[in-house]
Amino acid sequence: MVRVLFVCLGNICRSPTAEGVFRDLVRREGLSERIVTDSCGTGGWHIGNPPDSRACAEAERRGIDLSDLRARQIKESDFEAFDYVLGMNDRNIANLEAMCSASYKDRIKLFLSYAPDVGRHDVPDPYYGGPDGFRDVFDMIDKASRGLLADIRTRHPDALG
Ligand code: 4NP
């Protein structure tokens, strides 16, 4: 089993979109029994809330359902529980590294490092912008999800059967 955790600030825009997109890719590839997906925020303002309606609308437009997802906050045990802990920007990474013991730090990575062709370092926060932001974020997440699955296939061939 390979476990993947997507992390942003609020867990209502970027990371639930990443969870939904990657979960859908994993399902289409027939790997749902082999790869576990989850998402969380470094902040706790939105705990228990569904994803932002703009994130849900953009996902739905692309055939992805986020309606079952609920926000939660990162906890220390996540670093032991997940093989990949993927932050959306440098601030997420800094917050994660500050609470992670040295033995698990190599699990923390920038999500867009799996999509070098996007030509960006971070997934920008779309919360205070318009619908275009959510569309652009979705495109980046879609590309990085494919790159991530390729990385998992390379690094964990045994786990995927
Ligand atoms: P996210 O976006 O980190 O992609 O979920 C945000 C959502 C809420 C807030 C900030 C970013 N907020 O400040 O409440």
CSV table of C-alpha atoms and ligand atoms in Angstrom, one decimal:
chain,number,residue,atom,x,y,z
A,1,MET,CA,0.0,0.0,0.0
A,2,VAL,CA,1.2,3.5,-0.9
A,3,ARG,CA,-0.3,6.4,1.1
A,4,VAL,CA,-0.5,9.9,-0.2
A,5,LEU,CA,-1.4,13.1,1.7
A,6,PHE,CA,-2.0,16.4,0.0
A,7,VAL,CA,-1.6,19.5,2.1
A,8,CYS,CA,-2.5,23.2,1.7
A,9,LEU,CA,-3.4,26.0,4.1
A,10,GLY,CA,-7.2,25.6,4.5
A,11,ASN,CA,-7.9,22.2,3.0
A,12,ILE,CA,-10.9,23.6,1.2
A,13,CYS,CA,-9.4,24.7,-2.2
A,14,ARG,CA,-6.1,23.2,-3.5
A,15,SER,CA,-5.5,20.0,-1.4
A,16,PRO,CA,-9.1,18.6,-1.7
A,17,THR,CA,-9.0,19.3,-5.5
A,18,ALA,CA,-5.6,17.4,-5.6
A,19,GLU,CA,-7.1,14.5,-3.5
A,20,GLY,CA,-10.2,14.3,-5.8
A,21,VAL,CA,-8.2,14.5,-9.1
A,22,PHE,CA,-5.5,12.0,-7.9
A,23,ARG,CA,-8.1,9.7,-6.4
A,24,ASP,CA,-10.0,9.6,-9.7
A,25,LEU,CA,-6.8,8.9,-11.7
A,26,VAL,CA,-5.9,6.1,-9.3
A,27,ARG,CA,-9.5,4.6,-9.7
A,28,ARG,CA,-9.3,4.8,-13.5
A,29,GLU,CA,-5.9,3.0,-13.4
A,30,GLY,CA,-7.5,0.2,-11.2
A,31,LEU,CA,-5.2,1.0,-8.3
A,32,SER,CA,-7.7,2.0,-5.6
A,33,GLU,CA,-6.9,-1.0,-3.5
A,34,ARG,CA,-3.2,-0.1,-3.6
A,35,ILE,CA,-3.0,3.7,-3.2
A,36,VAL,CA,-4.6,5.5,-0.3
A,37,THR,CA,-5.4,9.2,-0.7
A,38,ASP,CA,-6.2,12.0,1.9
A,39,SER,CA,-5.8,15.7,2.3
A,40,CYS,CA,-5.5,18.2,5.1
A,41,GLY,CA,-4.6,21.8,5.9
A,42,THR,CA,-1.8,23.3,8.0
A,43,GLY,CA,-4.5,25.7,9.4
A,44,GLY,CA,-7.6,24.7,11.3
A,45,TRP,CA,-10.2,27.4,10.3
A,46,HIS,CA,-12.3,25.2,8.1
A,47,ILE,CA,-12.2,21.9,10.0
A,48,GLY,CA,-15.3,19.8,9.1
A,49,ASN,CA,-16.2,21.9,6.1
A,50,PRO,CA,-16.7,20.7,2.6
A,51,PRO,CA,-14.5,22.1,-0.2
A,52,ASP,CA,-15.1,25.6,-1.4
A,53,SER,CA,-18.0,25.8,-3.8
A,54,ARG,CA,-15.8,27.2,-6.5
A,55,ALA,CA,-13.4,24.3,-6.2
A,56,CYS,CA,-16.4,21.8,-6.3
A,57,ALA,CA,-17.8,23.6,-9.4
A,58,GLU,CA,-14.5,23.5,-11.4
A,59,ALA,CA,-14.0,19.8,-10.4
A,60,GLU,CA,-17.6,18.9,-11.4
A,61,ARG,CA,-17.0,20.7,-14.8
A,62,ARG,CA,-14.2,18.2,-15.3
A,63,GLY,CA,-16.2,15.2,-14.1
A,64,ILE,CA,-14.6,15.0,-10.6
A,65,ASP,CA,-16.8,14.8,-7.4
A,66,LEU,CA,-15.4,16.4,-4.3
A,67,SER,CA,-18.7,16.4,-2.3
A,68,ASP,CA,-17.7,13.7,0.2
A,69,LEU,CA,-14.5,15.5,1.3
A,70,ARG,CA,-14.3,17.3,4.7
A,71,ALA,CA,-11.5,19.6,5.9
A,72,ARG,CA,-9.2,18.4,8.6
A,73,GLN,CA,-5.9,19.7,10.1
A,74,ILE,CA,-2.5,18.1,9.8
A,75,LYS,CA,-1.4,16.1,12.9
A,76,GLU,CA,2.0,14.7,13.9
A,77,SER,CA,1.1,11.1,13.3
A,78,ASP,CA,0.4,11.9,9.6
A,79,PHE,CA,4.2,11.9,8.9
A,80,GLU,CA,4.4,8.3,10.0
A,81,ALA,CA,1.2,7.3,8.3
A,82,PHE,CA,1.8,8.7,4.8
A,83,ASP,CA,4.6,7.9,2.4
A,84,TYR,CA,4.1,11.1,0.5
A,85,VAL,CA,3.3,14.4,2.2
A,86,LEU,CA,2.8,16.9,-0.6
A,87,GLY,CA,2.6,20.7,0.1
A,88,MET,CA,1.2,23.1,-2.4
A,89,ASN,CA,3.7,26.0,-1.7
A,90,ASP,CA,6.8,26.9,0.2
A,91,ARG,CA,4.8,28.1,3.2
A,92,ASN,CA,3.0,24.7,3.5
A,93,ILE,CA,6.4,23.0,3.2
A,94,ALA,CA,7.9,25.2,6.0
A,95,ASN,CA,5.0,24.6,8.3
A,96,LEU,CA,5.2,20.8,7.7
A,97,GLU,CA,8.9,20.7,8.2
A,98,ALA,CA,8.6,22.6,11.5
A,99,MET,CA,6.4,19.9,13.0
A,100,CYS,CA,7.9,16.8,11.4
A,101,SER,CA,10.6,14.7,13.1
A,102,ALA,CA,13.9,14.4,11.2
A,103,SER,CA,13.3,10.7,10.3
A,104,TYR,CA,10.3,11.5,8.2
A,105,LYS,CA,11.4,14.8,6.5
A,106,ASP,CA,12.2,13.2,3.2
A,107,ARG,CA,8.4,12.4,2.8
A,108,ILE,CA,7.6,16.1,2.5
A,109,LYS,CA,7.7,17.4,-1.1
A,110,LEU,CA,6.3,20.2,-3.2
A,111,PHE,CA,3.5,18.8,-5.3
A,112,LEU,CA,4.5,20.6,-8.5
A,113,SER,CA,7.9,19.0,-8.4
A,114,TYR,CA,6.1,16.2,-10.2
A,115,ALA,CA,5.1,18.5,-13.0
A,116,PRO,CA,8.2,20.2,-14.2
A,117,ASP,CA,6.5,21.1,-17.5
A,118,VAL,CA,4.1,23.4,-15.7
A,119,GLY,CA,7.0,25.8,-15.2
A,120,ARG,CA,5.9,26.8,-11.7
A,121,HIS,CA,7.2,26.2,-8.3
A,122,ASP,CA,3.9,26.4,-6.3
A,123,VAL,CA,0.2,25.9,-6.7
A,124,PRO,CA,-1.1,29.5,-6.1
A,125,ASP,CA,-3.8,30.1,-3.5
A,126,PRO,CA,-7.1,30.7,-5.4
A,127,TYR,CA,-9.2,31.6,-2.4
A,128,TYR,CA,-9.2,35.4,-2.8
A,129,GLY,CA,-9.4,35.4,-6.6
A,130,GLY,CA,-12.0,34.6,-9.3
A,131,PRO,CA,-13.0,31.4,-11.1
A,132,ASP,CA,-10.0,31.6,-13.5
A,133,GLY,CA,-7.8,30.9,-10.5
A,134,PHE,CA,-9.6,27.7,-9.8
A,135,ARG,CA,-9.4,26.6,-13.5
A,136,ASP,CA,-5.6,27.2,-13.6
A,137,VAL,CA,-5.1,25.5,-10.3
A,138,PHE,CA,-7.0,22.5,-11.5
A,139,ASP,CA,-4.8,22.2,-14.7
A,140,MET,CA,-1.6,22.3,-12.6
A,141,ILE,CA,-3.0,19.7,-10.2
A,142,ASP,CA,-4.1,17.4,-13.1
A,143,LYS,CA,-0.6,17.5,-14.5
A,144,ALA,CA,1.2,16.9,-11.2
A,145,SER,CA,-1.2,14.0,-10.4
A,146,ARG,CA,0.0,12.2,-13.5
A,147,GLY,CA,3.6,12.9,-12.6
A,148,LEU,CA,3.0,11.7,-9.1
A,149,LEU,CA,1.5,8.4,-10.2
A,150,ALA,CA,4.5,7.9,-12.5
A,151,ASP,CA,6.8,8.5,-9.5
A,152,ILE,CA,4.9,5.9,-7.4
A,153,ARG,CA,5.1,3.4,-10.2
A,154,THR,CA,8.9,3.9,-10.3
A,155,ARG,CA,9.5,3.9,-6.6
A,156,HIS,CA,7.0,1.4,-5.3
A,157,PRO,CA,6.6,-1.2,-8.1
A,158,ASP,CA,6.0,-4.0,-5.5
A,159,ALA,CA,3.3,-2.1,-3.7
A,160,LEU,CA,1.3,-1.7,-6.9
A,161,GLY,CA,1.4,-5.4,-7.7
B,1,4NP,P1,-6.6,26.4,0.3
B,1,4NP,O1,-7.1,27.9,0.2
B,1,4NP,O2,-5.3,26.5,1.3
B,1,4NP,O3,-6.2,26.0,-1.0
B,1,4NP,O4,-7.7,25.6,0.9
B,1,4NP,C1,-7.4,28.7,1.3
B,1,4NP,C2,-8.6,28.5,2.0
B,1,4NP,C3,-9.0,29.3,3.0
B,1,4NP,C4,-8.1,30.3,3.5
B,1,4NP,C5,-6.9,30.4,2.8
B,1,4NP,C6,-6.5,29.6,1.8
B,1,4NP,N1,-8.4,31.1,4.5
B,1,4NP,O5,-7.6,32.0,4.9
B,1,4NP,O6,-9.5,30.9,5.2
